[in-house]
Amino acid sequence: MRWVKFLLSLILTLALAGVLLVPLSPTPFALGSFFDPFTGFWQNAADISAPDSQAENLQLPGLQGPVQVVFDERRVPHIFAQHDHDLYLAQGYITARDRLWQMEFQTRASAGRLSEILGRGPEDAILDFDRGKRRKGTLWLAERKWQEVKKDPLTKAAIEAYVEGVNAYIDQLKPKDYPIEFKLIGYEPEPWTPLHSTLLFAYLSDMLGGRAHDLTHTNALKLLGRTKFNTLFPDLPVPERQEPIIPKSTVWPRAQAVPTPPTPPNYHPDSLFMAYGEHTTGGNLHASNNWVVGKTKSATGYPILANDPHLGLNMPAIWYEAQLCGPDHNVYGVSLPGGPGIIIGFTDSVAWGDTNGSRDVLDYYKITYRDSQKKEYRYDGQWLPTQIREEQIKIKGEAPMIDTVWYTHHGPIMYDENFGEQPVPLAVRWMAHEPSNELGTLLRFNRANNYEEYRAALDMFVCPAQNFVFASVAGDIALWQPGHIVNRWPEQGRFVLDGSRKDHSWQGFIPVNDWPHVLNPAEDYITSTNQRPTSLRYPYYYQGYFNFYRSQRIAQLLQSKDTFTVQDMMDYQFDDYGKLAEDILPTLLTNVDTPSLSREERTYLDLMGKWAYQYDPALTAPSLFEIWWQDLKEAVFEDELEQGDVPVSLIYDVTVAQLLKDSATLSYYKQVNTGASFTRKQLISQSFQSAVDSLKQVKSPEWGPQKGTTVRHLARLSPFSRGPLPTHGNRDILNATSRSSGPSWRMVIQLGPQVKAWGIYPGGQSGHPGDPAYDPFIDDWVKGEYYPLHLMHAASDTSGLTEAITLNIQPQ
Amino acid sequence: MRFFLRIILVAGLGYVAGALFPQWSIPLSMVGAFLVGILFSQARKRRVFGKTPPPAFAFFAGFIALALLWGFLAWQMDRHNEQILGQQIITLLSETLQRTAPEAPQGSQILIAITALIGGLIGGFSTMTGNLLGEAVKSDS
């Protein structure tokens, strides 16, 4: 009997152990291990009870000499090393200590390896994501990139040292100390390799230049016909109102160094509808601002440079602040966790900033196979062989999937009968596939002392096109848009191209010296806000996803007075004035049929009339305008665009606004399906009334809650996200904070005998949610505050810091 | 008296196991508690109400031991962290299990309670199993 009792108890105990030690739905982690105070989430609760000791000591293998890291009041590491190798090794170690999970997760996403840890996802969402990435070739290009990067000793050494540092951190990491996301998702960090660092740059290329409107434009063209298409999707909207990056007064040589290729005969964009298209928003998705004023326009007589790159708002933040002080250079700025160097920042003598060039660098080519074997495809009258790359995609809890991707000389065939439901196989030719070393340019910026050195660094920058604004303490201000520009024939790349025709291929690149650029313009200021880089005088054809309204606003502000201060720059970065609203609202207001409005509707109309176009989170007017504008656009264009039930491009707001202002009668006012005809006034009034109706039904109609800006955790774990936040601004406004993207970094640099700098990003230096340094900057960022940035000159030089903790690292 | 001794031993072994071999904390604590259960099953002199004490005593001793150990450690870590992580974990679990976030910020008491409960169950069942083995072996000899 006693044995029976024992056995029962034993079985129960073992069952308990099973339940606690094996992951069970709905949680992906084992309950017991998760709650175990020795190994589980409690270990990730950072101990902040004891005051930090002023100095820490550490030994790391691989160092050639000692390194000091001084952490300031915001946990920004200031790294001092006597060898570049040690500098980047330490950068790798420290960044991993703060942000390992983020580094890991981002590179996994870029490589199409999320299914490995998350499973195939609801309706295969995650598996499709991974397949899309592999088929676009991000992993393939990252592998080729490393081969190219290795040829540059500076970049090779930097990446290898950084990798060493990250691995030194991972090697000593015990499972109980894994970042909490590893525990929650249920996997372990893997060793870091140079491929991880190049994958990071592939991730950026994808984010900044990985989309194209070719597919949706092809559909739009077929739906609307040429005339209507040209009206709604002009290649150059409102040419007379454009404010290009390179001042209009710039004279380009009339003779091109390379002639524009002729438009191919019998060129008709494909007659088939495309099934799936990646939308670019009316404008572009990832926007940014930068500008610089020169000596004569700066209150101090030295250039002031400002930059705020706009990216998806995520936790942990995409940027990580750091200072790198090596034997022959000293630079402060933001780095990307996963790669060495400083990406945007300043030194004692120069400052630089970055915005997206927004040029089209990705084209789709229709492929014609010889037969169902798919071994050959047509090109220039011949049959060329395809190549196969088998992408193995591991899936959590299942056997791996082998996705076979066929490659042509254009690039990988991203869409075929196995993926994407396109009517024809589509290969993708992407500038990012060219072997290149963008990091090389940035590492040289870190070391540049003057304009010549900045200029010399640009040639190796291939993709994606970026606008690098530059200023030096000597007084030079400049902007170059590096990145290979395809020498296109007019409209090449707006639609799907024919992969069998040689004249449809990329015919070459524009020479480097003809890249859009300007040095010390007469106006003594330069700005770039993703607008068209050049005026019509530029002899080459290019196309892209250019912004309009922000460039109008910053031009207006920088022309409004004679000299500017740092505070002006900060005010402009935070400017929440809506130029679109200014452009179109007067027309809308005069066209509302006031007599037919109810009394309540009239009060809303009044509200709109009094609004000064400020996108202030406390106001209701911006919410109403946005809903009204959306309703109006749909009322006018939706019937046309939705006809074929295929994805079509979004019309730029500036185009819609111009059409509405110009013409009281447009064919679009007639509804295609019903044949009913409306006047402009009717459409404007009706959409106003429907907007008021929608607005009345929401609990919090103010702009802040309506927009609902959220800084979302990378793995969508909502307690680790932050928001909704009451932010100013919107897309197409200088303070371009929308629901999920916005200024990921705001920086203002005042050059001079002693450089002064200010900056902020929405997040915190620590990537650990259990650490108070996870999110301390967010509230200040919402309010438009800035922190002083300290460019120290020695590890002992802590006078400018309000707190300093020194970490001494010795070679092992 | 022996009751308290059991508690101290199970807790002590659980702590040592966790501190030295964190990834094996649960299995080792179970083994430790199991051994303590066997050790204290020599029911020679203990007579409560004239009968051998029921294995429930072993269960409770083990339960209390690890519940107190885990609960105390969790409470201390939570306090040193000013509940920063605790709040987020509560929200996370609440959303995973119920698809809703908790209505108001709560103290981490519930998390500490769950931690203690899990520890307690581990301690209780292991000690009791050891105790029953000892009783079964002893009654055969």
PDB file of N, CA and C in Angstrom, chain A residues 78-127:
ATOM      1  N   HIS A  78      31.243  56.566 -23.770  1.00  0.00           N
ATOM      2  CA  HIS A  78      32.312  57.317 -24.439  1.00  0.00           C
ATOM      3  C   HIS A  78      33.537  56.420 -24.395  1.00  0.00           C
ATOM      4  N   ILE A  79      33.922  55.908 -25.564  1.00  0.00           N
ATOM      5  CA  ILE A  79      34.946  54.856 -25.610  1.00  0.00           C
ATOM      6  C   ILE A  79      36.286  55.451 -26.019  1.00  0.00           C
ATOM      7  N   PHE A  80      37.297  55.214 -25.208  1.00  0.00           N
ATOM      8  CA  PHE A  80      38.652  55.724 -25.471  1.00  0.00           C
ATOM      9  C   PHE A  80      39.589  54.539 -25.632  1.00  0.00           C
ATOM     10  N   ALA A  81      40.215  54.444 -26.805  1.00  0.00           N
ATOM     11  CA  ALA A  81      41.121  53.314 -27.040  1.00  0.00           C
ATOM     12  C   ALA A  81      42.335  53.788 -27.803  1.00  0.00           C
ATOM     13  N   GLN A  82      43.416  53.045 -27.677  1.00  0.00           N
ATOM     14  CA  GLN A  82      44.660  53.437 -28.337  1.00  0.00           C
ATOM     15  C   GLN A  82      44.842  52.769 -29.701  1.00  0.00           C
ATOM     16  N   HIS A  83      43.949  51.851 -30.021  1.00  0.00           N
ATOM     17  CA  HIS A  83      44.022  51.188 -31.322  1.00  0.00           C
ATOM     18  C   HIS A  83      42.611  51.114 -31.873  1.00  0.00           C
ATOM     19  N   ASP A  84      42.477  51.299 -33.171  1.00  0.00           N
ATOM     20  CA  ASP A  84      41.146  51.195 -33.775  1.00  0.00           C
ATOM     21  C   ASP A  84      40.523  49.831 -33.499  1.00  0.00           C
ATOM     22  N   HIS A  85      41.358  48.815 -33.524  1.00  0.00           N
ATOM     23  CA  HIS A  85      40.849  47.469 -33.274  1.00  0.00           C
ATOM     24  C   HIS A  85      40.154  47.408 -31.915  1.00  0.00           C
ATOM     25  N   ASP A  86      40.811  47.946 -30.912  1.00  0.00           N
ATOM     26  CA  ASP A  86      40.233  47.931 -29.568  1.00  0.00           C
ATOM     27  C   ASP A  86      38.963  48.783 -29.499  1.00  0.00           C
ATOM     28  N   LEU A  87      38.992  49.884 -30.234  1.00  0.00           N
ATOM     29  CA  LEU A  87      37.842  50.794 -30.224  1.00  0.00           C
ATOM     30  C   LEU A  87      36.586  50.070 -30.692  1.00  0.00           C
ATOM     31  N   TYR A  88      36.707  49.387 -31.834  1.00  0.00           N
ATOM     32  CA  TYR A  88      35.530  48.721 -32.380  1.00  0.00           C
ATOM     33  C   TYR A  88      35.181  47.458 -31.601  1.00  0.00           C
ATOM     34  N   LEU A  89      36.179  46.818 -31.034  1.00  0.00           N
ATOM     35  CA  LEU A  89      35.906  45.648 -30.199  1.00  0.00           C
ATOM     36  C   LEU A  89      35.076  46.083 -28.988  1.00  0.00           C
ATOM     37  N   ALA A  90      35.513  47.153 -28.364  1.00  0.00           N
ATOM     38  CA  ALA A  90      34.773  47.644 -27.201  1.00  0.00           C
ATOM     39  C   ALA A  90      33.370  48.093 -27.612  1.00  0.00           C
ATOM     40  N   GLN A  91      33.277  48.752 -28.775  1.00  0.00           N
ATOM     41  CA  GLN A  91      31.958  49.188 -29.226  1.00  0.00           C
ATOM     42  C   GLN A  91      31.028  47.977 -29.380  1.00  0.00           C
ATOM     43  N   GLY A  92      31.571  46.896 -29.936  1.00  0.00           N
ATOM     44  CA  GLY A  92      30.773  45.686 -30.109  1.00  0.00           C
ATOM     45  C   GLY A  92      30.314  45.122 -28.779  1.00  0.00           C
ATOM     46  N   TYR A  93      31.242  45.066 -27.846  1.00  0.00           N
ATOM     47  CA  TYR A  93      30.922  44.490 -26.534  1.00  0.00           C
ATOM     48  C   TYR A  93      29.861  45.315 -25.822  1.00  0.00           C
ATOM     49  N   ILE A  94      30.090  46.612 -25.745  1.00  0.00           N
ATOM     50  CA  ILE A  94      29.176  47.473 -24.987  1.00  0.00           C
ATOM     51  C   ILE A  94      27.796  47.514 -25.648  1.00  0.00           C
ATOM     52  N   THR A  95      27.774  47.611 -26.975  1.00  0.00           N
ATOM     53  CA  THR A  95      26.486  47.649 -27.651  1.00  0.00           C
ATOM     54  C   THR A  95      25.727  46.347 -27.420  1.00  0.00           C
ATOM     55  N   ALA A  96      26.453  45.228 -27.453  1.00  0.00           N
ATOM     56  CA  ALA A  96      25.794  43.935 -27.221  1.00  0.00           C
ATOM     57  C   ALA A  96      25.243  43.873 -25.805  1.00  0.00           C
ATOM     58  N   ARG A  97      25.990  44.415 -24.887  1.00  0.00           N
ATOM     59  CA  ARG A  97      25.558  44.383 -23.493  1.00  0.00           C
ATOM     60  C   ARG A  97      24.217  45.101 -23.335  1.00  0.00           C
ATOM     61  N   ASP A  98      24.036  46.171 -24.091  1.00  0.00           N
ATOM     62  CA  ASP A  98      22.793  46.930 -23.985  1.00  0.00           C
ATOM     63  C   ASP A  98      21.707  46.463 -24.943  1.00  0.00           C
ATOM     64  N   ARG A  99      22.089  45.959 -26.125  1.00  0.00           N
ATOM     65  CA  ARG A  99      21.090  45.774 -27.173  1.00  0.00           C
ATOM     66  C   ARG A  99      21.157  44.443 -27.901  1.00  0.00           C
ATOM     67  N   LEU A 100      21.708  43.397 -27.247  1.00  0.00           N
ATOM     68  CA  LEU A 100      21.938  42.159 -27.983  1.00  0.00           C
ATOM     69  C   LEU A 100      20.702  41.627 -28.676  1.00  0.00           C
ATOM     70  N   TRP A 101      19.590  41.576 -27.963  1.00  0.00           N
ATOM     71  CA  TRP A 101      18.423  40.960 -28.578  1.00  0.00           C
ATOM     72  C   TRP A 101      17.994  41.717 -29.833  1.00  0.00           C
ATOM     73  N   GLN A 102      18.031  43.028 -29.768  1.00  0.00           N
ATOM     74  CA  GLN A 102      17.636  43.832 -30.924  1.00  0.00           C
ATOM     75  C   GLN A 102      18.530  43.549 -32.123  1.00  0.00           C
ATOM     76  N   MET A 103      19.825  43.497 -31.877  1.00  0.00           N
ATOM     77  CA  MET A 103      20.784  43.232 -32.949  1.00  0.00           C
ATOM     78  C   MET A 103      20.447  41.904 -33.621  1.00  0.00           C
ATOM     79  N   GLU A 104      20.233  40.939 -32.780  1.00  0.00           N
ATOM     80  CA  GLU A 104      19.944  39.581 -33.228  1.00  0.00           C
ATOM     81  C   GLU A 104      18.648  39.551 -34.036  1.00  0.00           C
ATOM     82  N   PHE A 105      17.617  40.179 -33.482  1.00  0.00           N
ATOM     83  CA  PHE A 105      16.298  40.095 -34.093  1.00  0.00           C
ATOM     84  C   PHE A 105      16.263  40.812 -35.437  1.00  0.00           C
ATOM     85  N   GLN A 106      16.846  41.981 -35.502  1.00  0.00           N
ATOM     86  CA  GLN A 106      16.865  42.754 -36.748  1.00  0.00           C
ATOM     87  C   GLN A 106      17.593  42.001 -37.844  1.00  0.00           C
ATOM     88  N   THR A 107      18.728  41.392 -37.517  1.00  0.00           N
ATOM     89  CA  THR A 107      19.444  40.686 -38.574  1.00  0.00           C
ATOM     90  C   THR A 107      18.702  39.419 -38.967  1.00  0.00           C
ATOM     91  N   ARG A 108      18.032  38.802 -38.041  1.00  0.00           N
ATOM     92  CA  ARG A 108      17.198  37.658 -38.389  1.00  0.00           C
ATOM     93  C   ARG A 108      16.096  38.066 -39.352  1.00  0.00           C
ATOM     94  N   ALA A 109      15.460  39.203 -39.051  1.00  0.00           N
ATOM     95  CA  ALA A 109      14.375  39.666 -39.918  1.00  0.00           C
ATOM     96  C   ALA A 109      14.924  39.934 -41.307  1.00  0.00           C
ATOM     97  N   SER A 110      16.071  40.568 -41.371  1.00  0.00           N
ATOM     98  CA  SER A 110      16.669  40.895 -42.655  1.00  0.00           C
ATOM     99  C   SER A 110      17.008  39.637 -43.433  1.00  0.00           C
ATOM    100  N   ALA A 111      17.447  38.606 -42.737  1.00  0.00           N
ATOM    101  CA  ALA A 111      17.856  37.372 -43.405  1.00  0.00           C
ATOM    102  C   ALA A 111      16.686  36.449 -43.678  1.00  0.00           C
ATOM    103  N   GLY A 112      15.498  36.841 -43.303  1.00  0.00           N
ATOM    104  CA  GLY A 112      14.356  35.966 -43.517  1.00  0.00           C
ATOM    105  C   GLY A 112      14.444  34.710 -42.653  1.00  0.00           C
ATOM    106  N   ARG A 113      14.728  34.918 -41.358  1.00  0.00           N
ATOM    107  CA  ARG A 113      14.870  33.778 -40.457  1.00  0.00           C
ATOM    108  C   ARG A 113      13.963  33.897 -39.240  1.00  0.00           C
ATOM    109  N   LEU A 114      12.828  34.571 -39.401  1.00  0.00           N
ATOM    110  CA  LEU A 114      11.956  34.719 -38.244  1.00  0.00           C
ATOM    111  C   LEU A 114      11.146  33.460 -37.960  1.00  0.00           C
ATOM    112  N   SER A 115      10.814  32.715 -39.003  1.00  0.00           N
ATOM    113  CA  SER A 115      10.036  31.484 -38.776  1.00  0.00           C
ATOM    114  C   SER A 115      10.772  30.524 -37.867  1.00  0.00           C
ATOM    115  N   GLU A 116      12.090  30.631 -37.907  1.00  0.00           N
ATOM    116  CA  GLU A 116      12.911  29.734 -37.087  1.00  0.00           C
ATOM    117  C   GLU A 116      12.567  29.871 -35.617  1.00  0.00           C
ATOM    118  N   ILE A 117      12.264  31.082 -35.185  1.00  0.00           N
ATOM    119  CA  ILE A 117      11.996  31.295 -33.768  1.00  0.00           C
ATOM    120  C   ILE A 117      10.535  31.536 -33.467  1.00  0.00           C
ATOM    121  N   LEU A 118       9.762  31.932 -34.476  1.00  0.00           N
ATOM    122  CA  LEU A 118       8.378  32.289 -34.201  1.00  0.00           C
ATOM    123  C   LEU A 118       7.370  31.332 -34.823  1.00  0.00           C
ATOM    124  N   GLY A 119       7.843  30.391 -35.625  1.00  0.00           N
ATOM    125  CA  GLY A 119       6.899  29.523 -36.303  1.00  0.00           C
ATOM    126  C   GLY A 119       6.357  30.173 -37.565  1.00  0.00           C
ATOM    127  N   ARG A 120       5.483  29.525 -38.260  1.00  0.00           N
ATOM    128  CA  ARG A 120       5.034  30.041 -39.548  1.00  0.00           C
ATOM    129  C   ARG A 120       4.034  31.183 -39.415  1.00  0.00           C
ATOM    130  N   GLY A 121       3.453  31.342 -38.247  1.00  0.00           N
ATOM    131  CA  GLY A 121       2.607  32.511 -38.028  1.00  0.00           C
ATOM    132  C   GLY A 121       1.177  32.301 -38.475  1.00  0.00           C
ATOM    133  N   PRO A 122       0.261  33.193 -38.028  1.00  0.00           N
ATOM    134  CA  PRO A 122      -1.147  33.055 -38.413  1.00  0.00           C
ATOM    135  C   PRO A 122      -1.279  33.189 -39.924  1.00  0.00           C
ATOM    136  N   GLU A 123      -1.894  32.233 -40.563  1.00  0.00           N
ATOM    137  CA  GLU A 123      -2.049  32.201 -42.030  1.00  0.00           C
ATOM    138  C   GLU A 123      -0.708  32.360 -42.729  1.00  0.00           C
ATOM    139  N   ASP A 124       0.309  31.753 -42.173  1.00  0.00           N
ATOM    140  CA  ASP A 124       1.651  31.755 -42.768  1.00  0.00           C
ATOM    141  C   ASP A 124       2.259  33.145 -42.898  1.00  0.00           C
ATOM    142  N   ALA A 125       1.777  34.100 -42.109  1.00  0.00           N
ATOM    143  CA  ALA A 125       2.252  35.478 -42.258  1.00  0.00           C
ATOM    144  C   ALA A 125       3.757  35.575 -42.099  1.00  0.00           C
ATOM    145  N   ILE A 126       4.296  34.878 -41.085  1.00  0.00           N
ATOM    146  CA  ILE A 126       5.727  34.999 -40.823  1.00  0.00           C
ATOM    147  C   ILE A 126       6.517  34.230 -41.870  1.00  0.00           C
ATOM    148  N   LEU A 127       6.034  33.099 -42.279  1.00  0.00           N
ATOM    149  CA  LEU A 127       6.732  32.338 -43.305  1.00  0.00           C
ATOM    150  C   LEU A 127       6.770  33.130 -44.609  1.00  0.00           C
TER     151      LEU A 127
END
